XYZ file of C-alpha atoms in Angstrom:
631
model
C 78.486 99.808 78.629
C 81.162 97.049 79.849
C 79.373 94.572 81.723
C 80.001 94.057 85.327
C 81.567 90.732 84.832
C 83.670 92.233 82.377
C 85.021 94.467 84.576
C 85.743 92.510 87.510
C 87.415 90.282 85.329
C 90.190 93.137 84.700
C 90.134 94.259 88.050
C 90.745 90.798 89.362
C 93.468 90.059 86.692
C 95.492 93.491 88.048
C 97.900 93.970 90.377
C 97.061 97.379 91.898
C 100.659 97.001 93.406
C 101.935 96.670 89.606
C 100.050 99.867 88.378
C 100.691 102.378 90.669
C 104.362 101.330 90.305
C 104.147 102.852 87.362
C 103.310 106.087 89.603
C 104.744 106.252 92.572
C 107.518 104.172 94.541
C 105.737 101.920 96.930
C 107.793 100.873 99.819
C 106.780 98.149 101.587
C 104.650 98.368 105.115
C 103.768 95.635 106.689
C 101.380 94.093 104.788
C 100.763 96.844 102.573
C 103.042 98.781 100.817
C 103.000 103.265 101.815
C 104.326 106.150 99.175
C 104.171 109.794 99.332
C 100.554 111.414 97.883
C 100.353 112.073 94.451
C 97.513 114.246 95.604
C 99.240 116.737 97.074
C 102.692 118.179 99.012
C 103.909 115.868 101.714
C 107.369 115.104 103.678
C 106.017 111.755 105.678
C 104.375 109.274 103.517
C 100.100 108.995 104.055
C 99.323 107.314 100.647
C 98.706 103.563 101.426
C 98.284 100.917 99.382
C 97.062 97.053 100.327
C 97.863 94.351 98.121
C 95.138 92.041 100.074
C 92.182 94.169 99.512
C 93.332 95.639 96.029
C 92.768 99.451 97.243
C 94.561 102.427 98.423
C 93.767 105.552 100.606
C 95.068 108.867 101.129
C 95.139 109.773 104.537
C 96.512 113.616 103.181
C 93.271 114.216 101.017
C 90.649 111.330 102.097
C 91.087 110.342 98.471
C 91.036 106.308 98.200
C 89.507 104.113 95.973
C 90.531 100.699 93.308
C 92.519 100.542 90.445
C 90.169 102.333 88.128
C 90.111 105.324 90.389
C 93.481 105.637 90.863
C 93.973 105.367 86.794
C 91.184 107.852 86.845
C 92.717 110.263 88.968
C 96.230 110.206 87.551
C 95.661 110.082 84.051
C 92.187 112.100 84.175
C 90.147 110.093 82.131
C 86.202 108.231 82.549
C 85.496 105.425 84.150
C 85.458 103.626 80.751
C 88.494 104.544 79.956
C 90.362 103.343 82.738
C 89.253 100.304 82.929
C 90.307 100.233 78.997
C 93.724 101.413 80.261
C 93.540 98.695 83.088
C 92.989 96.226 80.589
C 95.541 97.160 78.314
C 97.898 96.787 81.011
C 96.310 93.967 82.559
C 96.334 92.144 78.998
C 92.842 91.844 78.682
C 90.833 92.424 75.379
C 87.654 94.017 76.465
C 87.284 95.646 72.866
C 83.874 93.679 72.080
C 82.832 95.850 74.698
C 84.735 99.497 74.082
C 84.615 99.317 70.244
C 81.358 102.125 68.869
C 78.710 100.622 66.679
C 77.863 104.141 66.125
C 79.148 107.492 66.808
C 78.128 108.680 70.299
C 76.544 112.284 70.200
C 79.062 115.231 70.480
C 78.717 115.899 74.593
C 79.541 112.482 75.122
C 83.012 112.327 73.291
C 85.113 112.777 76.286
C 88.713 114.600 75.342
C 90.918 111.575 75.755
C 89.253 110.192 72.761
C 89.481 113.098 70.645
C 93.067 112.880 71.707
C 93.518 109.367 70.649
C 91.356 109.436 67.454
C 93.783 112.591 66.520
C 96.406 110.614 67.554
C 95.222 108.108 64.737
C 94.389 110.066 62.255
C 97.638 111.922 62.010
C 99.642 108.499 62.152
C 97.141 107.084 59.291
C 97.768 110.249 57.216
C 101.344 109.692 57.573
C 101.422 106.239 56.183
C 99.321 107.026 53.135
C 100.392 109.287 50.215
C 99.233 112.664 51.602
C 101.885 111.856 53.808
C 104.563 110.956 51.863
C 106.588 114.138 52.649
C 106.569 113.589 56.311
C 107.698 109.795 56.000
C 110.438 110.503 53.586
C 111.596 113.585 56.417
C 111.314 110.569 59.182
C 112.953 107.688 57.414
C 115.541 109.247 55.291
C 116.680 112.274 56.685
C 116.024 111.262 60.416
C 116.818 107.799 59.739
C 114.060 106.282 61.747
C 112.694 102.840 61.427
C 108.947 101.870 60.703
C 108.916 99.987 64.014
C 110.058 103.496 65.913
C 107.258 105.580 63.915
C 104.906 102.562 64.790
C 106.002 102.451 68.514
C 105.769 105.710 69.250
C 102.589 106.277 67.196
C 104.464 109.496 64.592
C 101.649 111.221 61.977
C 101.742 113.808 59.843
C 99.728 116.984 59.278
C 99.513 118.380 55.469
C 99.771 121.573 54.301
C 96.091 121.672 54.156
C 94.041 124.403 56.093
C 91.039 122.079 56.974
C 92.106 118.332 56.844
C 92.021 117.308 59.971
C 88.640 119.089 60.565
C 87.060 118.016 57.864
C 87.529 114.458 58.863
C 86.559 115.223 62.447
C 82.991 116.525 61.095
C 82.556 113.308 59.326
C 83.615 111.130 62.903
C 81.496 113.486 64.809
C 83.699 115.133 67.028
C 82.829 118.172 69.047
C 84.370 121.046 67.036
C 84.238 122.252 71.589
C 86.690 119.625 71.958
C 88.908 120.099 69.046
C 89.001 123.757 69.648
C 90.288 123.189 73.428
C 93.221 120.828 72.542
C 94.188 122.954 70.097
C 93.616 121.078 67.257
C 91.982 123.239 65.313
C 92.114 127.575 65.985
C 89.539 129.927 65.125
C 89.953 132.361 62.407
C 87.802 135.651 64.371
C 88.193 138.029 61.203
C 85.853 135.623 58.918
C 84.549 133.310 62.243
C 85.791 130.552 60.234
C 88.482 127.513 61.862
C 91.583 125.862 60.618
C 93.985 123.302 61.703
C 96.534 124.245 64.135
C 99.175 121.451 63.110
C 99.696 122.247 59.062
C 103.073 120.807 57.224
C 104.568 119.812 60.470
C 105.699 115.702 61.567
C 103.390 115.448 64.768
C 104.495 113.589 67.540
C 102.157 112.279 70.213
C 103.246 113.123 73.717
C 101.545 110.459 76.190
C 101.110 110.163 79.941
C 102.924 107.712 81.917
C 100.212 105.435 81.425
C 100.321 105.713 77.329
C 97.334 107.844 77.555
C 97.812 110.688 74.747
C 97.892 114.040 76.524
C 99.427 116.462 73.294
C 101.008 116.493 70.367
C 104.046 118.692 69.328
C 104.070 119.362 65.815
C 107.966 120.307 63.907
C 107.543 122.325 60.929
C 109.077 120.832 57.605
C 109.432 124.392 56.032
C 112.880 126.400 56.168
C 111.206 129.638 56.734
C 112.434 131.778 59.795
C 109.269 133.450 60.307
C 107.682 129.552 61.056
C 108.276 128.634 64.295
C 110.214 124.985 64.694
C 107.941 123.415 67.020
C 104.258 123.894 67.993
C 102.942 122.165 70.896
C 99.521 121.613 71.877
C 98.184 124.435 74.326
C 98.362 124.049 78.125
C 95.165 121.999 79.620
C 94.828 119.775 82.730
C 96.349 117.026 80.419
C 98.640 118.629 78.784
C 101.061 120.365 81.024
C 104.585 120.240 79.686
C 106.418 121.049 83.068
C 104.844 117.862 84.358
C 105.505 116.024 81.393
C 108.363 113.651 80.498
C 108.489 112.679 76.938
C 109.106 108.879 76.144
C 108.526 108.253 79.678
C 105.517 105.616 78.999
C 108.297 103.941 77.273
C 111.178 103.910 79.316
C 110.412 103.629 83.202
C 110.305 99.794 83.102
C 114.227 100.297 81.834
C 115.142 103.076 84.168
C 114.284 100.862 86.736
C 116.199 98.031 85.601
C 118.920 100.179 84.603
C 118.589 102.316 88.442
C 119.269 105.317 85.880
C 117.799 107.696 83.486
C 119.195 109.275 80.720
C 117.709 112.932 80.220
C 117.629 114.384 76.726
C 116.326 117.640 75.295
C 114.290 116.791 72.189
C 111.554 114.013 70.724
C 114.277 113.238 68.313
C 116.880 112.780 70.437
C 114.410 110.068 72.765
C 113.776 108.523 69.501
C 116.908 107.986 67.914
C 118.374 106.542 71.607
C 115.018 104.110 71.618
C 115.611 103.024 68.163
C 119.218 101.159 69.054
C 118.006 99.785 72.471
C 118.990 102.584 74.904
C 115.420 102.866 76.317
C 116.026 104.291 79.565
C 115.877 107.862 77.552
C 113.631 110.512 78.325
C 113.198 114.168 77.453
C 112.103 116.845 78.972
C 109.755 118.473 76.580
C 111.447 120.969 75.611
C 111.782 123.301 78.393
C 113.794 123.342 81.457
C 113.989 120.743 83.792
C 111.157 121.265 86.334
C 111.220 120.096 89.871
C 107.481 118.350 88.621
C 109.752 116.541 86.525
C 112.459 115.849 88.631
C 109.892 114.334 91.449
C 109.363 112.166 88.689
C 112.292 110.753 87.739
C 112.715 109.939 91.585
C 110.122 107.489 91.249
C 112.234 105.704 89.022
C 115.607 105.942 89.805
C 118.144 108.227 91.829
C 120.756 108.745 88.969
C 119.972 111.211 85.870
C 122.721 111.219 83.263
C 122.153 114.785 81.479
C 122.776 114.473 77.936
C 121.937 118.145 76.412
C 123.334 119.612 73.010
C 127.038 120.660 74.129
C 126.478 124.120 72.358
C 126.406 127.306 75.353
C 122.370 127.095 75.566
C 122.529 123.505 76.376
C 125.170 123.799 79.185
C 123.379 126.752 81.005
C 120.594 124.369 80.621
C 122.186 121.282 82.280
C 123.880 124.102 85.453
C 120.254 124.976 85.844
C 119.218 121.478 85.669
C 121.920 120.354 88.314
C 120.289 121.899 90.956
C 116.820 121.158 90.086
C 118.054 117.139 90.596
C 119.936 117.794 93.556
C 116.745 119.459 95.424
C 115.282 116.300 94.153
C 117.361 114.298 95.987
C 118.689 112.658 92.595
C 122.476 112.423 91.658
C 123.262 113.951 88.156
C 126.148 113.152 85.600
C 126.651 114.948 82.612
C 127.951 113.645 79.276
C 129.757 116.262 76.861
C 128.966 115.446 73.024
C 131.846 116.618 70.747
C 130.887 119.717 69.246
C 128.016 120.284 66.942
C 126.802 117.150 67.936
C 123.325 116.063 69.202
C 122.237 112.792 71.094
C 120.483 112.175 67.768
C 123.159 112.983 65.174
C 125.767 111.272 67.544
C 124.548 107.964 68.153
C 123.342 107.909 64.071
C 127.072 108.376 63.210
C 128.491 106.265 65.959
C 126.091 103.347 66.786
C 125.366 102.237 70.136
C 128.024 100.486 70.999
C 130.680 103.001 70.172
C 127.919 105.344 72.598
C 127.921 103.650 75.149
C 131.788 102.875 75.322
C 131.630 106.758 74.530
C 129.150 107.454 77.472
C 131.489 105.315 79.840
C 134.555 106.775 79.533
C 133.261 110.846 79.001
C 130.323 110.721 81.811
C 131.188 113.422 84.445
C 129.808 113.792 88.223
C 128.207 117.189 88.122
C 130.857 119.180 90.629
C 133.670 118.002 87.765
C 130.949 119.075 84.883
C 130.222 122.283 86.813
C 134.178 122.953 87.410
C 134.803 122.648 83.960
C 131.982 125.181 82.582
C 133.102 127.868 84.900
C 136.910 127.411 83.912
C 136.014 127.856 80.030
C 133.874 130.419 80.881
C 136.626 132.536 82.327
C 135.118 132.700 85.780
C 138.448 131.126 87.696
C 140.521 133.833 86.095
C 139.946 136.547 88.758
C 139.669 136.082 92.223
C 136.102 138.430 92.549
C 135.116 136.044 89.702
C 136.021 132.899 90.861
C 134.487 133.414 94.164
C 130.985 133.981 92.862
C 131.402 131.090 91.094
C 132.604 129.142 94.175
C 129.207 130.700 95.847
C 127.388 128.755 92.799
C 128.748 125.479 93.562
C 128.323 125.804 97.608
C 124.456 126.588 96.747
C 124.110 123.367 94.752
C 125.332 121.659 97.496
C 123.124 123.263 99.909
C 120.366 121.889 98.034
C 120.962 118.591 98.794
C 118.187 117.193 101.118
C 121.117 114.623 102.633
C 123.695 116.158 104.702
C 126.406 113.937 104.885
C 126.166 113.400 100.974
C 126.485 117.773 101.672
C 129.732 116.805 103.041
C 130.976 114.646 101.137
C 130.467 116.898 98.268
C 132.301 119.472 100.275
C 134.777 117.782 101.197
C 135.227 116.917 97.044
C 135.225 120.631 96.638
C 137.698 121.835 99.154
C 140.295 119.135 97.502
C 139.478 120.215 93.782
C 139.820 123.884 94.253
C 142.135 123.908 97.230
C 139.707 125.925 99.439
C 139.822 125.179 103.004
C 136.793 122.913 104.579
C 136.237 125.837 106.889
C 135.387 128.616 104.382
C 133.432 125.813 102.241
C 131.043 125.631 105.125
C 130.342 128.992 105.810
C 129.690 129.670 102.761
C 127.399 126.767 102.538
C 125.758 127.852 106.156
C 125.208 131.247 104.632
C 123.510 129.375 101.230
C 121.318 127.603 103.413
C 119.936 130.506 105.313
C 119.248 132.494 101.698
C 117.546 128.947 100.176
C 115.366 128.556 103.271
C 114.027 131.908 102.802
C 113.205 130.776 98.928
C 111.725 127.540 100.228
C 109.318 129.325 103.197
C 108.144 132.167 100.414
C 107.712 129.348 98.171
C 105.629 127.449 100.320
C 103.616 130.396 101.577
C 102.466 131.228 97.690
C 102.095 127.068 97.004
C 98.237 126.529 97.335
C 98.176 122.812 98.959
C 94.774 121.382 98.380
C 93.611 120.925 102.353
C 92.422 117.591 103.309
C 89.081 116.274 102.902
C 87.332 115.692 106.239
C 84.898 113.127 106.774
C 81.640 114.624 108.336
C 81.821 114.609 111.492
C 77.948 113.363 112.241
C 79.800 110.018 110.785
C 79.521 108.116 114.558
C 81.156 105.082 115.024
C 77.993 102.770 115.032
C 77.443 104.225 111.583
C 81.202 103.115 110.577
C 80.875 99.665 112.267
C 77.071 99.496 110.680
C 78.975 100.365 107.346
C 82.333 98.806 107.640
C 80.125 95.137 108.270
C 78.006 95.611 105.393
C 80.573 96.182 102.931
C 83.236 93.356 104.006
C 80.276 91.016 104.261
C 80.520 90.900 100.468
C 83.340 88.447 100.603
C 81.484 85.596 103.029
C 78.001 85.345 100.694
C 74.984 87.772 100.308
C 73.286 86.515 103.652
C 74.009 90.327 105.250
C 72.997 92.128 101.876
C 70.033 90.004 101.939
C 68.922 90.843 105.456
C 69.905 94.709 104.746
C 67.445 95.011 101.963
C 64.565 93.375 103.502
C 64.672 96.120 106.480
C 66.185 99.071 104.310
C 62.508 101.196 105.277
C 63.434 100.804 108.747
C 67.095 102.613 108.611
C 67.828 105.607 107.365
C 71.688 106.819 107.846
C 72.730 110.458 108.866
C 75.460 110.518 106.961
C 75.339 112.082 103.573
C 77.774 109.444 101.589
C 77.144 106.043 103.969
C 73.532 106.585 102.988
C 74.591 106.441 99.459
C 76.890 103.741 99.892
C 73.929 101.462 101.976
C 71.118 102.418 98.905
C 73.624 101.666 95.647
C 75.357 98.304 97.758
C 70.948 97.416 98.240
C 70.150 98.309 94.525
C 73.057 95.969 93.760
C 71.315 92.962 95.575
C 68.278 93.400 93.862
C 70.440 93.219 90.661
C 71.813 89.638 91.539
C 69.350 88.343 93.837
C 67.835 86.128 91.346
C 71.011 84.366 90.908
C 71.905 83.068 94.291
C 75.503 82.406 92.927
C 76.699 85.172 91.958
C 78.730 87.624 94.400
C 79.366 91.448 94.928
C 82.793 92.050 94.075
C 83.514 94.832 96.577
C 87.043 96.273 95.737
C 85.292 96.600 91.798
C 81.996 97.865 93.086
C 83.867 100.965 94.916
C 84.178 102.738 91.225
C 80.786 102.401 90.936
C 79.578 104.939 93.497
C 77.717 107.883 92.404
C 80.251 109.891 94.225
C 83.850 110.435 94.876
C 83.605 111.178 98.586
C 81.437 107.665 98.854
C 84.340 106.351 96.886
C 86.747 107.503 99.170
C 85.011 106.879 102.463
C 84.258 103.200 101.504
C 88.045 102.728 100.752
C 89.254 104.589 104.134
C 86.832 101.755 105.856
C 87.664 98.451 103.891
C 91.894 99.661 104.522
C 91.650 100.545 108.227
C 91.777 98.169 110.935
C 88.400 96.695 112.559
C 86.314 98.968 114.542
C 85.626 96.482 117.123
C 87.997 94.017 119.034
C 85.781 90.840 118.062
C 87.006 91.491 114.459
C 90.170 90.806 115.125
C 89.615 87.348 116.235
C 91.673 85.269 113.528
C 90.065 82.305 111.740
C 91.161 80.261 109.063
C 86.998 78.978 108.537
C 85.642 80.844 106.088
C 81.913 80.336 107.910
C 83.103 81.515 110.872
C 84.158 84.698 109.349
C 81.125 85.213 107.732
C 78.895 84.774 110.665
C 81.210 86.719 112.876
C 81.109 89.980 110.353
C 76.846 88.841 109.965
C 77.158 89.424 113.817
C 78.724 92.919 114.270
C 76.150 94.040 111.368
C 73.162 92.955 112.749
C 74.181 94.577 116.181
C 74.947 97.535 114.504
C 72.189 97.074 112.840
C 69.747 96.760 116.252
C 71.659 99.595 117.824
C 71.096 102.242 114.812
C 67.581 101.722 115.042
C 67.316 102.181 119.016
C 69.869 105.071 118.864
C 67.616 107.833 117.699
C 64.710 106.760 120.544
C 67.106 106.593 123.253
C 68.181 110.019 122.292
C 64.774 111.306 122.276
C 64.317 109.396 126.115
C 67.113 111.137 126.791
C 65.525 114.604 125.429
C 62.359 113.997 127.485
C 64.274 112.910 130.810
C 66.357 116.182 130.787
C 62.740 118.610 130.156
C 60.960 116.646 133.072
C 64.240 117.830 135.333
C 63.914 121.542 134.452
C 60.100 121.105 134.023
C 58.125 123.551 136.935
C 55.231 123.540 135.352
C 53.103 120.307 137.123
C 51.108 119.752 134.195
C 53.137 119.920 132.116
C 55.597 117.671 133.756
C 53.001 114.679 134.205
C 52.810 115.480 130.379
C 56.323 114.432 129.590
C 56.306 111.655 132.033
C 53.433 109.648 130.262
C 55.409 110.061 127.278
C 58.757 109.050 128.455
C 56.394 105.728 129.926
C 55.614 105.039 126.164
C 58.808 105.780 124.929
C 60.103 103.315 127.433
C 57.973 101.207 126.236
C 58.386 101.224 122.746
C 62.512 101.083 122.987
C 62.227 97.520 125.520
C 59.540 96.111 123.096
C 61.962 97.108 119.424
C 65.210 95.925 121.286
C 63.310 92.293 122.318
C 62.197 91.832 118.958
C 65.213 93.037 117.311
C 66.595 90.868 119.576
C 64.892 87.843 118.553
C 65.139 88.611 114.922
C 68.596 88.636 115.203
C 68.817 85.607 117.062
C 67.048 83.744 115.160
C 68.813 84.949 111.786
C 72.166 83.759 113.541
C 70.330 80.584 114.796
C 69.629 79.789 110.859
C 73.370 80.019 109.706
């Protein structure tokens, strides 16, 4: 286990701000910055984040939480795990704490670590003789560098039928585990298994975080029958239409660079990376997806398309155009001379012949799109040329921006000397037929529905709540008070229950040092639950419940009595709540009551309840003075 200090050492040392960034593009808000969710379909951004309190909520899904939940969300990995990822990122070694003295028992590997010790154990197998095949294809064929296999973490897989799970027997890895990331396939005619990846150069594919999510394996053999790639199977980490490859690497440069260069093939990333032009991605090898494209967005607003220049890879980019433009993104294209690749061209060339290349070839996409319908014969008949006309008007109409749909109409009209007029009916009657697409669309999209809080959560409980938790940062004087009355409260609602027991089984933890302090925005990852997780976040990120709390102060005493006061009224007023109710019970039976006995009945116990709710506020009322007397 990584030891509480430990970890609020790496939550403390990152910038929550920093890592999502890496997610999603925060715009600024106030005080706190506000992106769409990553949690599910939205037009008006919900997802908030604050900088001051080091947390973010949802207001789409109720999902909210720290830096180790969000890593935990994104990248679907264990608590442990994120906060190695946090670290990582954070550059702090917490490996005295994450490295295994011994292998934990099969149902505790979790699948991230199968990925990553796979991950390993292909790269180590391609640096030692077994894998002296695959290194010679890499280095002299390929013409990568060690320090590109190294960097993007390359391995081998040998022509053997059990090598990989032989090895994983020894480590102790659940043959469950192996099985459902495809490492391994099971032979049902003799109920035996065998490696999945055999005489193939493996590449890792990793989440934006550099979390391993997949491999994809290219075969080494020349036989047709073999196909060229194999790619790990679909899971809920490996889905290759939400996948970028050599993103983990890149997005710091697309940003710097405002643009992204969008290649089909590892290769192709790899041989870009290798002479500095890291703003390269690929798409995985499959067609741009709009997953993808939303993306990108985060990153930039320019994608220069960079396919093989062969027929396959134009239809590719035309299909791709569009995908961008719903996006919101602005593509280019760059033509390769025949029979070339990104790979095989910048090998020949260099960069710097590239890049001049790039710069004087790069074409806006209405030029590139032009062009492929001329060579294709479409502008040599006028039935033709109109459907490809149509084409054009419908990327257009994609654009979310309508005076950049102008603009590019206006383009249009001049380059194929086709009035404004007709350009715009055309493009009215394109965006009546995509709306149709987008409502059908949307009507078979399941969006996940927003979480709702219970709605027995009352407001004393949230002011009761919202007190305890922020009186973290002033000292331990509310926690302290809280756990020497917990037998007298009990909470209604399900998760602030769970929040007041775990925050009181925390106090006990540290009460013997009078020093040390509950680190709040860390302790959030540490609920049971992800609903207390998320309800604890919505009430640390919203405003104060009551108009004493926004009183400003720059004593830090005063602050810490003030919050010590709203949660010891709270406090008083949760315990009276449930006997005034019950007064209020009795009153409304002695009203409707026509039964006289029964009706002096009630009365003498309304006298006692009376009784017993003056006598618990006046010495609630004293206790609490005399608490805030003491401070």
């Amino acid at each position: 286990m990584i030891p509480h200090t430990a970890i609020d050492d790496v939550r403390q040392a990152a910038d929550i701000v920093d890592i999502i960034s890496d997610y999603l593009t925060l715009q600024p808000s106030g005080r706190n910055y506000k992106a769409l969710s990553p949690f599910t379909k939205e037009k008006t951004p919900s997802f908030v984040v604050s900088p001051d309190k080091q947390i973010y909520k949802c207001f789409s899904t109720g999902k909210g939480g720290n830096v180790f939940s969000f890593v935990m969300e994104m990248e679907k990995v264990s608590f442990p795990e994120a906060v190695e990822l946090v670290a990582k990122r954070a550059g702090i070694d917490i490996s005295r704490f994450t490295e295994k003295k011994e292998h934990k028992p099969d149902h505790e590997e979790s699948r991230t670590e199968t990925l990553r010790w796979a991950a390993k154990f292909f790269h180590a197998t391609l640096e030692s003789q077994a894998g002296k095949t695959g290194y010679s294809y890499l280095t002299e064929e390929r013409g990568l560098s060690a320090k590109t296999i190294a960097s993007f973490a390359l391995g081998y897989a040998p022509e053997a039928w059990e090598n990989l799970h032989n090895e994983a027997k020894r480590a102790g890895i659940a043959k469950e585990h192996l099985l459902e990331l495809g490492l391994i396939t099971h032979r049902k005619e003799k109920n035996s298994f065998y490696d999945t990846f055999r005489g193939r150069v493996i590449f890792p594919v990793f989440s934006i975080g550099g979390q391993v999510v997949g491999f994809g394996g290219r075969t080494l053999q020349s036989d047709p029958q073999t196909p060229k790639y194999l790619n790990s199977p679909e899971s809920s980490l490996f889905e290759k239409s939400k996948l970028l490859y050599g993103l983990h690497a890149a997005k710091d440069e697309i940003r710097r660079k405002e643009s992204a260069i969008l290649v089909e093939g590892y290769m192709d990333v790899l041989a870009l990376h290798q002479v500095g032009i890291t703003n390269t991605v690929a798409s995985c090898g499959t067609s741009l997806t709009r997953y993808q494209a939303k993306i990108l967005k985060r990153y930039t607003n320019r994608v220069l398309f960079m396919y093989d220049g062969d027929s396959a890879g134009q239809k590719s980019m035309m299909r791709g155009i569009d995908t961008l433009l719903a996006e919101g993104l602005t593509p280019f294209v760059l033509m390769l001379p025949v029979g070339d690749d990104p790979d095989s061209f910048v090998r020949r060339e260099g960069r710097e012949n590239f890049l001049q290349f790039a710069a004087e070839n790069k074409l806006p996409f209405q030029e590139f799109q032009i062009r492929f319908f001329m060579e294709e014969g479409n502008f040599d008949q006028p039935e033709v040329k109109s459907e490809a006309i149509k084409a054009m008007a419908h990327s257009i109409a994609l654009i979310p921006d309508r005076i950049r749909q102008e603009l590019y109409l206006q383009e249009l009209s001049e380059k194929l000397a086709i009035s404004l007029q007709a350009l715009h009916e055309l493009l009215g009657k394109e965006k009546v037929t995509e709306e149709k697409k987008r409502v059908s669309a949307e009507d078979r999209l399941v969006v996940p529905s927003p979480r709702r809080e219970q709605t027995n959560f009352s407001v004393l409980e949230k002011t009761f709540l919202k007190a305890l938790l922020e009186s973290t940062a002033y000292g331990n004087a509310v926690l302290e008070f809280a756990a020497s009355h917990e037998e007298m409260l009990e909470l209604p609602h399900r998760e602030a229950q769970e929040i007041f027991t775990h925050m009181i089984r925390r106090y006990h933890e540290i009460a013997a040092n009078p020093e040390e302090r509950i680190d709040i925005t860390t302790e959030i990852s540490m609920f049971s639950h992800p609903e207390s997780r998320d309800l604890a976040s919505g009430l640390l990120i919203e405003q104060p419940v009551s108009n004493k709390w926004l009183e400003q102060s720059d004593l830090h005493a005063q602050n810490a009595k003030r919050c010590l006061t709203m949660f010891l009224d709270a406090f008083k007023n949760l315990i009276l709540e449930p006997l005034i109710r019950q007064n209020e019970v009795i009153t409304e039976k002695i009203r409707h009551e026509s039964d006289t006995n029964r009706e002096i009945e009630l009365s003498r116990e309304k006298i006692l309840l009376d009784k017993k709710i003056r006598k618990t506020s006046r010495d609630l009322g004293t206790m609490i003075t005399s608490i805030l007397n003491s401070q």
